[in-house]
Every structure is written in structure tokens, then in C-alpha cells.
CSV table of C-alpha atoms in Angstrom, one decimal:
chain,number,residue,atom,x,y,z
I,759,ARG,CA,3.9,76.0,192.9
I,760,TRP,CA,2.2,74.6,189.7
I,761,SER,CA,-1.0,76.3,188.5
I,762,SER,CA,-3.1,74.2,186.1
I,763,HIS,CA,-5.1,75.6,183.2
I,764,THR,CA,-7.0,73.7,180.5
I,765,ALA,CA,-8.2,74.8,177.1
I,766,GLY,CA,-8.8,73.1,173.7
I,767,LEU,CA,-11.5,71.3,171.7
I,768,ASN,CA,-12.5,69.0,174.6
I,769,VAL,CA,-13.3,72.0,176.8
I,770,PRO,CA,-16.1,74.5,176.1
I,771,VAL,CA,-14.6,77.9,175.2
I,772,ALA,CA,-16.6,79.5,178.0
I,773,GLN,CA,-14.6,77.5,180.5
I,774,TRP,CA,-11.2,78.5,179.0
I,775,PRO,CA,-9.0,80.6,181.2
I,776,VAL,CA,-9.1,83.2,178.4
I,777,PRO,CA,-12.2,82.6,176.3
I,778,THR,CA,-10.8,83.7,172.9
I,779,ARG,CA,-10.6,82.1,169.4
I,780,LEU,CA,-7.5,80.0,170.2
I,781,PRO,CA,-6.3,78.4,173.4
I,782,SER,CA,-4.6,81.1,175.4
I,783,PHE,CA,-3.3,81.3,179.0
I,784,GLN,CA,-2.7,84.4,181.1
I,785,LEU,CA,0.6,84.6,183.0
I,786,ASN,CA,0.3,87.0,186.0
I,787,THR,CA,3.4,88.4,187.7
I,788,ARG,CA,3.3,89.8,191.2
I,789,THR,CA,6.5,91.8,191.1
I,790,ASP,CA,8.5,93.9,188.7
I,791,ARG,CA,11.6,91.8,189.3
I,792,ALA,CA,12.8,89.1,186.9
I,793,GLN,CA,11.2,85.8,187.7
I,794,THR,CA,11.5,82.3,186.3
I,795,TYR,CA,8.4,80.4,185.1
I,796,TYR,CA,8.2,76.8,184.0
I,797,LEU,CA,5.6,75.8,181.4
I,798,LYS,CA,4.4,72.2,180.9
I,799,LEU,CA,2.1,71.5,178.0
I,800,GLN,CA,0.2,68.2,177.9
I,801,HIS,CA,-2.1,66.7,175.3
I,802,ARG,CA,-3.1,63.2,174.3
I,803,SER,CA,-1.6,63.9,170.8
I,804,PRO,CA,1.8,65.4,169.9
I,805,ILE,CA,1.7,69.2,170.1
I,806,ALA,CA,2.8,70.5,166.7
I,807,GLU,CA,2.2,74.2,167.5
I,808,HIS,CA,4.9,76.3,169.1
I,809,PRO,CA,3.8,78.2,172.2
I,810,GLU,CA,4.4,81.9,172.0
I,811,LEU,CA,4.9,84.3,174.9
I,812,VAL,CA,3.5,87.8,174.2
I,813,SER,CA,2.7,90.9,176.2
I,814,ALA,CA,-0.9,92.2,176.8
I,815,VAL,CA,-0.4,94.9,174.2
I,816,GLU,CA,0.9,92.5,171.5
I,817,TYR,CA,-2.0,90.1,172.3
I,818,ILE,CA,-4.7,92.8,171.9
I,819,ALA,CA,-3.1,94.1,168.7
I,820,ALA,CA,-3.1,90.6,167.2
I,821,ALA,CA,-6.7,90.0,168.3
I,822,SER,CA,-7.7,93.3,166.7
I,823,LEU,CA,-6.0,92.4,163.4
I,824,SER,CA,-7.5,88.9,163.2
I,825,GLY,CA,-10.9,90.3,164.1
I,826,GLY,CA,-10.6,92.8,161.2
I,827,LEU,CA,-9.6,90.0,158.8
I,828,MET,CA,-12.5,87.9,159.8
I,829,GLY,CA,-14.9,90.8,159.4
I,830,LEU,CA,-13.5,91.3,155.9
I,831,MET,CA,-13.9,87.6,155.1
I,832,LEU,CA,-17.5,87.6,156.4
I,833,GLY,CA,-18.4,90.6,154.3
I,834,LEU,CA,-16.9,89.3,151.1
I,835,PHE,CA,-18.4,85.8,151.4
I,836,GLY,CA,-21.7,87.2,152.5
I,837,LEU,CA,-21.8,89.6,149.5
I,838,LEU,CA,-20.9,86.8,147.1
I,839,THR,CA,-23.6,84.6,148.6
I,840,LEU,CA,-26.3,87.3,148.3
I,841,LEU,CA,-25.3,88.1,144.7
I,842,ARG,CA,-25.4,84.4,143.7
I,843,LEU,CA,-28.9,83.9,145.3
I,844,GLN,CA,-30.1,87.1,143.6
I,845,THR,CA,-28.8,85.9,140.3
I,846,ALA,CA,-30.5,82.5,140.8
I,847,VAL,CA,-33.8,84.2,141.4
I,848,LEU,CA,-33.5,86.7,138.5
I,849,TYR,CA,-32.4,84.2,135.9
I,850,ARG,CA,-34.3,81.2,137.4
I,851,ASN,CA,-31.1,79.2,137.3
I,852,SER,CA,-30.4,76.9,140.2
I,853,HIS,CA,-26.6,76.7,139.4
I,854,PHE,CA,-26.1,80.0,141.2
I,855,ALA,CA,-28.0,78.7,144.2
I,856,TRP,CA,-25.8,75.6,144.4
I,857,PHE,CA,-22.7,77.8,144.2
I,858,ALA,CA,-24.1,79.9,147.1
I,859,LEU,CA,-24.6,76.7,149.1
I,860,PHE,CA,-21.0,75.8,148.5
I,861,VAL,CA,-19.8,79.3,149.6
I,862,VAL,CA,-21.8,79.2,152.8
I,863,SER,CA,-20.4,75.7,153.6
I,864,LEU,CA,-16.9,76.8,152.9
I,865,LEU,CA,-17.3,80.0,155.0
I,866,SER,CA,-18.7,77.9,157.9
I,867,ALA,CA,-15.7,75.6,157.8
I,868,GLN,CA,-13.3,78.5,157.8
I,869,LEU,CA,-15.1,80.3,160.7
I,870,ILE,CA,-14.9,77.1,162.8
I,871,LEU,CA,-11.3,76.5,161.9
I,872,MET,CA,-10.4,80.1,163.0
I,873,GLY,CA,-12.2,79.6,166.3
I,874,PHE,CA,-14.9,82.2,165.7
I,875,ALA,CA,-17.8,79.7,165.9
I,876,GLY,CA,-16.6,78.2,169.2
I,877,GLN,CA,-16.1,81.7,170.7
I,878,ARG,CA,-19.3,83.4,169.5
I,879,ILE,CA,-21.8,80.7,168.4
I,880,TRP,CA,-21.5,77.7,170.7
I,881,PRO,CA,-19.2,78.8,173.5
I,882,HIS,CA,-20.7,76.2,175.9
I,883,SER,CA,-20.5,73.2,173.7
I,884,SER,CA,-17.3,71.1,173.4
I,885,TYR,CA,-19.1,68.6,171.3
I,886,LEU,CA,-19.8,71.1,168.5
I,887,ASN,CA,-16.2,72.3,168.8
I,888,GLN,CA,-15.0,68.7,168.0
I,889,VAL,CA,-17.3,67.7,165.2
I,890,MET,CA,-18.5,70.8,163.3
I,891,PHE,CA,-15.3,71.6,161.4
I,892,TRP,CA,-15.1,68.1,159.9
I,893,ILE,CA,-18.9,68.1,159.2
I,894,THR,CA,-18.9,71.4,157.4
I,895,SER,CA,-15.8,70.5,155.5
I,896,LEU,CA,-17.4,67.4,154.2
I,897,TRP,CA,-20.5,69.4,153.3
I,898,ALA,CA,-18.5,72.0,151.5
I,899,VAL,CA,-16.8,69.4,149.3
I,900,ALA,CA,-20.1,67.7,148.6
I,901,ALA,CA,-21.7,71.0,147.7
I,902,CYS,CA,-18.7,71.8,145.4
I,903,LEU,CA,-19.0,68.5,143.6
I,904,TRP,CA,-22.7,68.9,143.2
I,905,PHE,CA,-22.3,72.4,141.8
I,906,ILE,CA,-19.8,71.0,139.3
I,907,LEU,CA,-22.2,68.3,138.2
I,908,GLN,CA,-25.0,70.8,137.7
I,909,VAL,CA,-23.0,73.6,135.9
I,910,SER,CA,-21.4,71.1,133.5
I,911,TYR,CA,-24.6,69.3,132.7
I,912,ALA,CA,-22.8,66.1,133.5
I,913,LYS,CA,-26.0,64.1,133.8
I,914,GLN,CA,-26.7,64.6,130.1
I,915,THR,CA,-23.1,64.6,128.7
I,916,PHE,CA,-21.0,62.4,131.1
I,917,ALA,CA,-23.4,60.0,132.6
I,918,ARG,CA,-20.7,57.7,134.1
I,919,ILE,CA,-19.0,60.6,135.9
I,920,TYR,CA,-22.3,61.8,137.1
I,921,GLN,CA,-23.2,58.5,138.7
I,922,LEU,CA,-19.8,58.0,140.3
I,923,SER,CA,-19.9,61.6,141.6
I,924,CYS,CA,-23.3,61.1,143.1
I,925,GLY,CA,-21.9,58.1,145.0
I,926,ILE,CA,-19.0,60.2,146.3
I,927,ILE,CA,-21.4,62.9,147.5
I,928,ALA,CA,-23.5,60.2,149.3
I,929,LEU,CA,-20.3,58.9,150.9
I,930,LEU,CA,-19.3,62.4,152.1
I,931,LEU,CA,-22.7,63.0,153.6
I,932,LEU,CA,-22.7,59.5,155.2
I,933,CYS,CA,-19.3,60.1,156.7
I,934,SER,CA,-20.5,63.4,158.2
I,935,ALA,CA,-23.5,61.7,159.7
I,936,VAL,CA,-21.5,58.8,161.2
I,937,PHE,CA,-18.9,61.2,162.5
I,938,ALA,CA,-21.5,63.3,164.2
I,939,VAL,CA,-22.7,60.1,166.1
I,940,VAL,CA,-19.4,58.3,167.0
I,941,ASN,CA,-17.1,61.3,167.0
I,942,GLN,CA,-14.1,60.1,169.1
I,943,GLN,CA,-14.2,56.6,167.5
I,944,PHE,CA,-14.0,57.9,163.9
I,945,PRO,CA,-10.4,58.1,162.7
I,946,ARG,CA,-9.5,61.7,161.7
I,947,GLY,CA,-7.1,60.2,159.2
I,948,GLY,CA,-10.0,58.5,157.4
I,949,LEU,CA,-11.8,61.8,157.2
I,950,THR,CA,-8.8,63.5,155.8
I,951,LEU,CA,-8.3,60.8,153.2
I,952,VAL,CA,-12.0,60.9,152.1
I,953,THR,CA,-12.0,64.7,151.8
I,954,SER,CA,-8.7,64.8,149.9
I,955,LEU,CA,-9.8,62.1,147.4
I,956,ALA,CA,-13.1,63.9,146.9
I,957,ILE,CA,-11.3,67.2,146.1
I,958,VAL,CA,-9.0,65.5,143.7
I,959,TRP,CA,-11.9,63.7,142.0
I,960,SER,CA,-13.8,67.0,141.7
I,961,MET,CA,-10.9,68.8,140.1
I,962,GLY,CA,-10.2,65.8,137.9
I,963,CYS,CA,-13.8,65.8,136.6
I,964,LEU,CA,-13.7,69.5,135.8
I,965,VAL,CA,-10.4,69.1,133.9
I,966,TRP,CA,-11.6,66.1,132.0
I,967,MET,CA,-15.0,67.5,131.0
I,968,ALA,CA,-13.4,70.8,130.0
I,969,TRP,CA,-10.8,69.0,127.9
I,970,ARG,CA,-13.2,66.5,126.3
I,971,ALA,CA,-16.2,68.6,125.4
I,972,GLN,CA,-16.8,71.9,127.3
I,973,PRO,CA,-13.9,74.3,127.0
I,974,TRP,CA,-15.7,77.0,128.9
I,975,LEU,CA,-15.4,74.9,132.0
I,976,TRP,CA,-11.7,75.9,132.1
I,977,VAL,CA,-13.0,79.2,133.6
I,978,VAL,CA,-14.7,77.3,136.4
I,979,THR,CA,-11.5,75.2,136.9
I,980,ALA,CA,-9.4,78.3,137.2
I,981,GLY,CA,-11.7,79.6,139.9
I,982,PHE,CA,-11.7,76.4,141.9
I,983,ALA,CA,-7.9,75.8,141.6
I,984,PRO,CA,-6.9,78.0,144.5
I,985,LEU,CA,-9.5,76.4,146.8
I,986,ALA,CA,-8.2,72.9,145.9
I,987,LEU,CA,-4.6,73.9,146.8
């Protein structure tokens, strides 16, 4: 007898059979004897992930580990954000505030990707599950590029780069707004392409400006390099 269970982005986490960070299904056995089970996974897109069968003890251990790692990430990103905001106030320099905005956007995208937001923040909304990762990712790239423009004083020294970068930022924000409205009709491949090209452009601008006129920007480039990868 087949038993059907559904979980994923199109279903609110609160309605999942096991409401955790990632789609999980509980397999109940009624006897200690060996039994044969058949699993059939269906999705409108090809399933790239490999299902894993674990015991309850292993599942709880993995959940505890991931929870600890998320707590550590929240603490580090939160501390970094508070320090940048404090520095912005003390030195009256908006560069640190823009960097704090980038950190918050990046942290939001990571929490959504790891399933924390769907489980803890909007467990009853499948719509937010579907759109918020892409929206916060676009915001994070836009915030990153804007920070680069401000910290490099590109408006005064590289006017052409500044103008083109502002256009890219506007495009990223426009894509996020359109995606929030149309959602299913917006091709994910297009979002991936726009985001990737914006990241390449951001790193390229940093390298170019550091090489041409501002060697101290190599320090900023080295800090952003792991994020770009």
C-alpha cells in the first residue's frame, strides 16, 4: 500500500510531514522483522539530490550539528554587522553602513538557502519559500556593488564605471521586483545569469580600479574573493 507525503518549496513547511529545514519523510515500521519498502520520488524538475536513509539517532545528531553551525554563523554575521554600524556612527562614514547592509543581505540569503527562514520565520508561506532566496541574493549582489562604488570613490575617479554599475544595480533591483510579482513565469536561469554577471562585473571593477589607481583596494578585493567563488 502506497503512502503519499509531500514536501518542498511549493508546500508551506508547517504542512510538511516532518517540518524541518530540509524536506524529510518519516518511515515507520510496525515490526522488528526485515521489511521491504519502495520509495518513489516525483518532482516537476529532475531530482539532483540523492535520498538518504538514516536512523532517528543519526537524524537528530545531524540536526543538532547543523543547528550549532547556524548559531555560529548568526553570531559571527551579527557581530560583524553591529561592529560595522558602530564604526559608521563613530567615524561618521557611510561606507561601513553600506558594508553592514551587504552582510545582512548575504546572511538572509544563506539562512533562506539553509531552510532556517522557511522553518522559523515563515513556516506557513510557500510563496516566500519560493521567492525570497532569489530576492535576497539579488539584493546582496546589489548591496555589494554599491559598497564597492562608495569605498572606491568611483563617482569621482571612474565615472564611466560608476554609471554602468548604477545601471546594473537598478537591473538587479528591477529583477527582484519583477520576480516577486510573476514568480513561476520568471526563468530561474535568467536570474542565475544576471546574478553571475553582476558578481563578475563587481570583482572586475575592483581589480581594475585597484590596478589602475588605488592599490589599497587589493585588500578589499582579497576580502571579497572567497564570496565571489
